[in-house]
Each structure stands twice: as structure tokens, then as C-alpha cells.
XYZ file of C-alpha atoms in Angstrom:
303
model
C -63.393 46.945 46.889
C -64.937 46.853 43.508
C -63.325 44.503 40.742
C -61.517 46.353 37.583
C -63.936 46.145 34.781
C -62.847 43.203 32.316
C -60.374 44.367 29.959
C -60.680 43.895 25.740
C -57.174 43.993 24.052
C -57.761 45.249 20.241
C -55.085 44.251 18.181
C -54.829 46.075 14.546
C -54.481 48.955 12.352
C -54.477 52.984 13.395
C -54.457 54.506 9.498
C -55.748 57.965 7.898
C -59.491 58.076 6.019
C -58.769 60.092 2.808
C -62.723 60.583 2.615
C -64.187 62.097 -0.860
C -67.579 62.942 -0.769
C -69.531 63.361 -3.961
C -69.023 66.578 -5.321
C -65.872 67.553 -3.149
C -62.838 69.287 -4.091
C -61.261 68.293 -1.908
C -60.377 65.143 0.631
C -60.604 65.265 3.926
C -58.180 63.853 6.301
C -59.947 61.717 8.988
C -57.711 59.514 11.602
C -59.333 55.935 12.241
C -58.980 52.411 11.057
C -61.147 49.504 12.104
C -59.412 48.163 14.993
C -58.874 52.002 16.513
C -62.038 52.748 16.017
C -63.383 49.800 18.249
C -61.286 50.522 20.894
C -62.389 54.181 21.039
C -66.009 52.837 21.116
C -65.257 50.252 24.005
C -63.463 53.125 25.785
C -66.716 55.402 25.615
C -68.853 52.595 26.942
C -66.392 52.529 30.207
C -65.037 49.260 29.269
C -61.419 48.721 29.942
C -59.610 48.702 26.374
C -55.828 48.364 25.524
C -55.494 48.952 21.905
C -52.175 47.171 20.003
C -51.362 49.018 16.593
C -48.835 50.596 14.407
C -48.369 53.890 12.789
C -45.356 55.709 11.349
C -43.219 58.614 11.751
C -44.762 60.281 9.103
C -47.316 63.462 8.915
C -50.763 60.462 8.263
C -49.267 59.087 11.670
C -48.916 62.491 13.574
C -52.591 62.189 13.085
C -53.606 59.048 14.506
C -51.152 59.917 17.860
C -52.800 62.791 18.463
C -56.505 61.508 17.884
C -55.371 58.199 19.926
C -54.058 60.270 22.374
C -57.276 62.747 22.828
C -59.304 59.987 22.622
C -57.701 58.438 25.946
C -57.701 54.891 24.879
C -54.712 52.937 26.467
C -52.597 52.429 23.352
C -49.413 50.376 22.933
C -47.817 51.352 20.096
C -45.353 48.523 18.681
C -42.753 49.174 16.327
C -43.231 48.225 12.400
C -40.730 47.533 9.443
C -42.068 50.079 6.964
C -41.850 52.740 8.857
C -45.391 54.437 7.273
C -49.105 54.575 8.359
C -51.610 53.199 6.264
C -53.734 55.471 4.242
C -57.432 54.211 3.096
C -58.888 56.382 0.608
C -62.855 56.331 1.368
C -65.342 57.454 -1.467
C -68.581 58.139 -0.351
C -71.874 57.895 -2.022
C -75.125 60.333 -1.718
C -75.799 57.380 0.718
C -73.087 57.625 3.192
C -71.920 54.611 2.454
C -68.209 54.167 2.055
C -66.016 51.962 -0.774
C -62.003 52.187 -0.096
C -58.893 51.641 -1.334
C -55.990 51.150 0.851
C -52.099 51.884 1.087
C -51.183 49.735 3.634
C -48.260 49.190 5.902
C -48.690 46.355 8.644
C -46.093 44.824 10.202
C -45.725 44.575 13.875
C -42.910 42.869 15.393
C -44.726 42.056 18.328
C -48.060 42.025 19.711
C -48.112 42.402 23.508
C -51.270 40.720 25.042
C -51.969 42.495 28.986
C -52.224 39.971 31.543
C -55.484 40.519 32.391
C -57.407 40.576 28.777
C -60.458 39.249 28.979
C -61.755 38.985 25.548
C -59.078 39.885 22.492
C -60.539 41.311 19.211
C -58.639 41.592 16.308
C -59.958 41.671 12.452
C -60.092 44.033 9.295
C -56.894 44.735 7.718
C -54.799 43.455 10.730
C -55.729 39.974 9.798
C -54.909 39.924 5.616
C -52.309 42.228 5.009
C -48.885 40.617 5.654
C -46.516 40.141 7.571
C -48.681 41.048 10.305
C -51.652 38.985 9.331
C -49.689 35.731 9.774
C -48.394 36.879 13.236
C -52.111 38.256 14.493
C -53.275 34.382 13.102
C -50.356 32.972 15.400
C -51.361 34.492 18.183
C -54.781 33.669 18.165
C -53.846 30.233 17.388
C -51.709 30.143 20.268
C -54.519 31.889 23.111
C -57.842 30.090 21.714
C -59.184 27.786 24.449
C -56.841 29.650 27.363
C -59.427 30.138 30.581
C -60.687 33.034 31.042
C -60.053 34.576 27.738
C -62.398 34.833 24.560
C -60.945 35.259 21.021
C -63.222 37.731 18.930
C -63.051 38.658 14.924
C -64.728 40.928 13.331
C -63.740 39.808 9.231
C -64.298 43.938 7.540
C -63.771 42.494 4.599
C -61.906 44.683 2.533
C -61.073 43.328 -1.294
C -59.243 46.439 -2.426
C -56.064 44.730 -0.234
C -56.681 41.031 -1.222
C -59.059 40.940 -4.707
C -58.389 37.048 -4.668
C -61.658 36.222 -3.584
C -60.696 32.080 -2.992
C -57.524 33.406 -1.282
C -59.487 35.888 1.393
C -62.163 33.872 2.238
C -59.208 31.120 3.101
C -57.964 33.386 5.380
C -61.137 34.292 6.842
C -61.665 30.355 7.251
C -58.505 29.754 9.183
C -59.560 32.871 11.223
C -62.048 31.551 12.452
C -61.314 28.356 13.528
C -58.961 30.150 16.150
C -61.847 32.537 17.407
C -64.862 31.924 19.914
C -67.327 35.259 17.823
C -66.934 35.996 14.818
C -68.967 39.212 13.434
C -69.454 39.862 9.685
C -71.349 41.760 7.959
C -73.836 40.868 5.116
C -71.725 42.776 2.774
C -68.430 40.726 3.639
C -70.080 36.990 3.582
C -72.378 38.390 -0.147
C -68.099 39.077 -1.106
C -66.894 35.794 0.195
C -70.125 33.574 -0.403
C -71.530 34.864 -3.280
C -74.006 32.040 -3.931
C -75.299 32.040 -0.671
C -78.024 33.916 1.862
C -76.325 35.660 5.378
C -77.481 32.706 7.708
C -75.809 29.953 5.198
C -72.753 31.703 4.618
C -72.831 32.274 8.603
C -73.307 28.570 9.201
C -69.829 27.862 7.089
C -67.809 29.536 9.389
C -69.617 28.469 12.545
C -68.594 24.680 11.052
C -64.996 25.850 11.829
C -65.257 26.017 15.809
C -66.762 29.481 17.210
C -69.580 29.391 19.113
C -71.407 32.483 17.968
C -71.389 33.968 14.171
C -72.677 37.472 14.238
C -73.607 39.319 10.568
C -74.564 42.707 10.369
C -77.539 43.677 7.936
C -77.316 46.890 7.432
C -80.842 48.730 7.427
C -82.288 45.017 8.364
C -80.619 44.730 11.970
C -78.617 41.909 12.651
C -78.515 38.212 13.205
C -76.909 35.481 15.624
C -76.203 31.957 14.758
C -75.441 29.519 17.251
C -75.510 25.803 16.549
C -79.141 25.708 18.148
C -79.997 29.283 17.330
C -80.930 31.784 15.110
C -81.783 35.457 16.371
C -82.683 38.282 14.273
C -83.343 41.830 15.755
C -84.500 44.915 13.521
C -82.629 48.027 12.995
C -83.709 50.934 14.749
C -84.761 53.511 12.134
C -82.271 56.713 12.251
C -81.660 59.323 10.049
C -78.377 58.567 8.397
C -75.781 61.164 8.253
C -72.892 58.445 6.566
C -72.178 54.690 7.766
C -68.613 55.228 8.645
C -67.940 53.621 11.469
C -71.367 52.050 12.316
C -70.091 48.398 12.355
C -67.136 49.246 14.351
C -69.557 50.927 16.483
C -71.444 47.563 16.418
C -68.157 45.318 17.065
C -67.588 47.765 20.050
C -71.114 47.314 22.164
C -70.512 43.189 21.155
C -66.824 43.069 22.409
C -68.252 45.090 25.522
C -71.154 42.131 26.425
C -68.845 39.711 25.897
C -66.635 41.105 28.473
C -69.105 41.657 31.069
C -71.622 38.206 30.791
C -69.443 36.021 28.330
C -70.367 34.681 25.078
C -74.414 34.854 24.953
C -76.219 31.819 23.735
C -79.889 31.823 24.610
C -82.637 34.174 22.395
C -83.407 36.333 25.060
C -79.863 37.257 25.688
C -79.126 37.088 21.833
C -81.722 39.628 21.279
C -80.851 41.915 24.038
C -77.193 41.675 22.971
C -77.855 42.565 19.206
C -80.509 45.438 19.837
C -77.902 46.856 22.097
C -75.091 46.571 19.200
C -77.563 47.786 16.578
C -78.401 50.481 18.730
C -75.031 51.773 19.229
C -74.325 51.926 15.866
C -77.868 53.483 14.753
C -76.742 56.947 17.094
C -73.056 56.417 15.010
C -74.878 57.077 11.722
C -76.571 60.341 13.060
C -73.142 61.748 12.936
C -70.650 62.285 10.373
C -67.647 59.629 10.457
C -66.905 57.111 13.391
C -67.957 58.876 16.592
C -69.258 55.967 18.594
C -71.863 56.720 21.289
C -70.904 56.803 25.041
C -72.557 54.337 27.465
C -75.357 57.349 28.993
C -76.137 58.042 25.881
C -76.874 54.838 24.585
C -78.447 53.820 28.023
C -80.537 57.013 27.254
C -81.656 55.764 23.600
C -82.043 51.885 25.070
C -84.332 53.251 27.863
């Protein structure tokens, strides 16, 4: 009998993209969030994915149920104080890329963790906006260093909920001295580091514990800093539709390597690991919004 595939627990927002693109008269209505998007991209690659979250009974979270629940992610939807989904308003330049601002509403009262989680992601929003950041930081506390299981963050940094700069790169800090990855990208350590380049800024937050930094670079690929390593891989060139989604895309393919090999440390397997991720997300800017690939067709674009 074949073993289950390992399974990655996501733990974080479901909300509603208001996106206005230039020129528009309109918004459109787009169901997503970080953390749901990730799971939907783990999902496509096969990987076993349980995704934690909140929404409300309100017409924003009628949308995320119904996308979750095409989608056919395994979602366990906990119950929340405010009683409202979070709404991100997403203005998009002639680039595709994306600047928000954010309505927000999380507070879980509990975050169930399946038995059999392999690796557990959490980041963006989830891990900043209170009262649920302080729980999510808790938890992580509490499962770093269990056997068998591999704390991930992906940081998303996202000002518009916490403009203090001092106060959110704190929090991304303490973050990640509970996590074994932590992916950023060169946009959210420019934010929190201003004065320094991607690998130093990458370097601070390996000195709190993880074993792995990961920073996205955009058009420029990605990079991987170990204690002994440093691994840069290009960016395959795409045509770019819009960004949204492209580093949850990213997080997705890493969270999914993890789970199958474990935490990769030497350049080969560094390499491989990013030009998979980078990959991924490349085929997620071809199309419009977060629409992650599934795993033939990036085993197609990989071959």
C-alpha cells in the first residue's frame, strides 16, 4: 500500500480582492487571500493541504465558501469574533503589480492542527493583525522543534495593516525565531530593512533560528540563504498578464518540497527547489489573478 502524501496545514486569512485596474469603472470582486491562495496552489500540485481560516456570514464571505469549496481544498473553517470577512482593496498598475489596503477581521478562536501535518505554513495578514496574530505566534511557538513537523512563514508584508515599520518588523523577528523557512520577498525585507541589500536583510532573520531564508526577486528569480549557503536562480522570462498571486504561487511549490524531501540545504537541491518555485509562479503571471499552475503543467514547463 502506498503512503498518504505528506500533509501541509495553512493557517490564515480567506478575504475578498476589491481589484481596480487603471482605467476601470468599476471593481471587481475576486475571492483569495494569501494563506487561501497557497493552499489552492498546494492542492493543484497533488499535495495533501488542510487549510485553517475564517470568513463571515456576510455576502464578501459567501464568496470565499463557494470559491473554497470549488476549489476542493480541505478547509476547516473556525469560528471568529467579528463576525465579517476581510476585504483588501487591490490597485493595480499598467504593470500588474498590485498595492492594497485592507479591512480586516481576524480572530480565530482556535486553530486546529491535523494529526498528521507535516510541514505548517502560516504568514501574511494571519500573523500581524490581532487577536489572531498573537494566537498563530503561540502556536508556532508551541510546535517548533516537534519531530516530524516543519514550521514555515511566508512574511507578505503588508504595511497598509501595521504602517509602524519598527513595530512589524518586531513581529516578523519573533516570527521567525519560531519557524524552520522563512520566505520573503525583496519587496517586504526593502520595507522592513530599508538600509540594507536582500541577502543582508535575509541574514538578520536567519540569526533568529530557521534554517533556510528564502526572498523572492521579482523579475531577478530568487535566492536561498543558509548559514553555509547562498543560491540564486534566474527568473524564467514570461509574459506578464498581473503578479497577483505569483508569490503565493511561489510559497505553494516551496511548502510542497518541503513536504516531500524536507528542508533543502545543499546548492544543487537549493537550485532545483527555487527554479521549481520560480517556475510555478512564472505560468501564475500568464494569467490574470491567482490561478496557480497544476503539477502536469508545471512538470510540462520544467521538462
Amino acid at each position: 500500500m502506498s503512503q498518504a502524501p505528506a500533509r501541509v496545514t495553512v493557517i490564515g486569512e480567506s478575504l475578498v480582492d476589491l481589484i481596480w485596474r487603471p482605467g476601470a469603472e468599476h471593481v471587481v470582486p475576486v475571492p483569495g487571500g494569501s494563506p487561501a491562495n497557497v493552499a489552492v496552489g498546494l492542492h493543484r500540485l497533488g499535495r495533501a493541504a488542510t487549510l485553517v481560516t475564517v470568513w463571515g456570514d456576510d455576502p464578501p464571505g459567501e464568496l470565499v465558501r463557494a470559491h473554497l469549496e470549488a476549489t476542493g481544498v480541505d478547509v476547516r473553517r473556525v469560528t471568529g469574533d467579528a463576525g465579517r470577512t476581510t476585504l483588501a482593496l487591490a490597485y493595480l498598475d499598467e504593470a500588474g503589480s498590485a498595492t492594497y489596503d485592507f479591512l480586516t477581521a481576524w480572530d480565530p478562536r482556535e486553530l486546529p492542527v491535523p494529526q498528521d501535518t507535516a510541514v505548517l505554513h502560516t504568514g501574511s495578514l494571519a500573523t500581524v493583525v490581532e487577536p489572531g496574530a498573537s494566537r498563530v505566534l503561540k502556536l508556532c511557538r508551541e510546535l517548533h522543534g516537534t519531530p516530524g513537523l516543519t514550521v514555515v512563514t511566508d512574511l507578505n508584508v503588508r504595511p497598509a495593516v501595521q504602517p509602524d515599520r519598527e513595530a512589524y518588523r518586531e513581529a516578523c523577528l519573533r516570527l521567525a525565531a519560531v519557524a524552520d523557512v522563512v520566505k520573503a520577498s525583496d519587496d517586504d525585507l526593502e520595507w522592513l530593512f530599508p538600509d540594507l541589500k536582500p541577502a543582508e536583510a535575509a541574514r538578520v532573520l536567519l540569526a533568529e533560528g530557521p534554517a533556510l531564508v528564502v526572498v523572492t526577486l521579482g523579475a531577478e528569480g530568487a535566492l536561498a540563504v543558509t548559514a553555509a549557503e547562498e543560491v540564486r536562480v534566474p527568473a524564467p522570462r514570461t509574459e506578464v498578464a498581473d503578479t497577483i498571486g505569483a508569490g503565493d504561487t511561489f510559497q505553494a511549490a516551496l511548502l510542497d518540497a518541503i513536504a516531500a524531501q524536507g528542508v533543502p540545504h545543499e546548492p544543487a537541491e537549493l537550485a532545483a527547489v527555487l527554479t521549481r518555485c520560480a517556475t510555478a509562479a512564472a505560468i501564475n503571471c500568464t494569467r490574470v489573478g491567482a490561478d496557480p499552475p497544476t503539477l502536469a503543467e508545471l512538470t510540462a514547463a520544467l521538462a
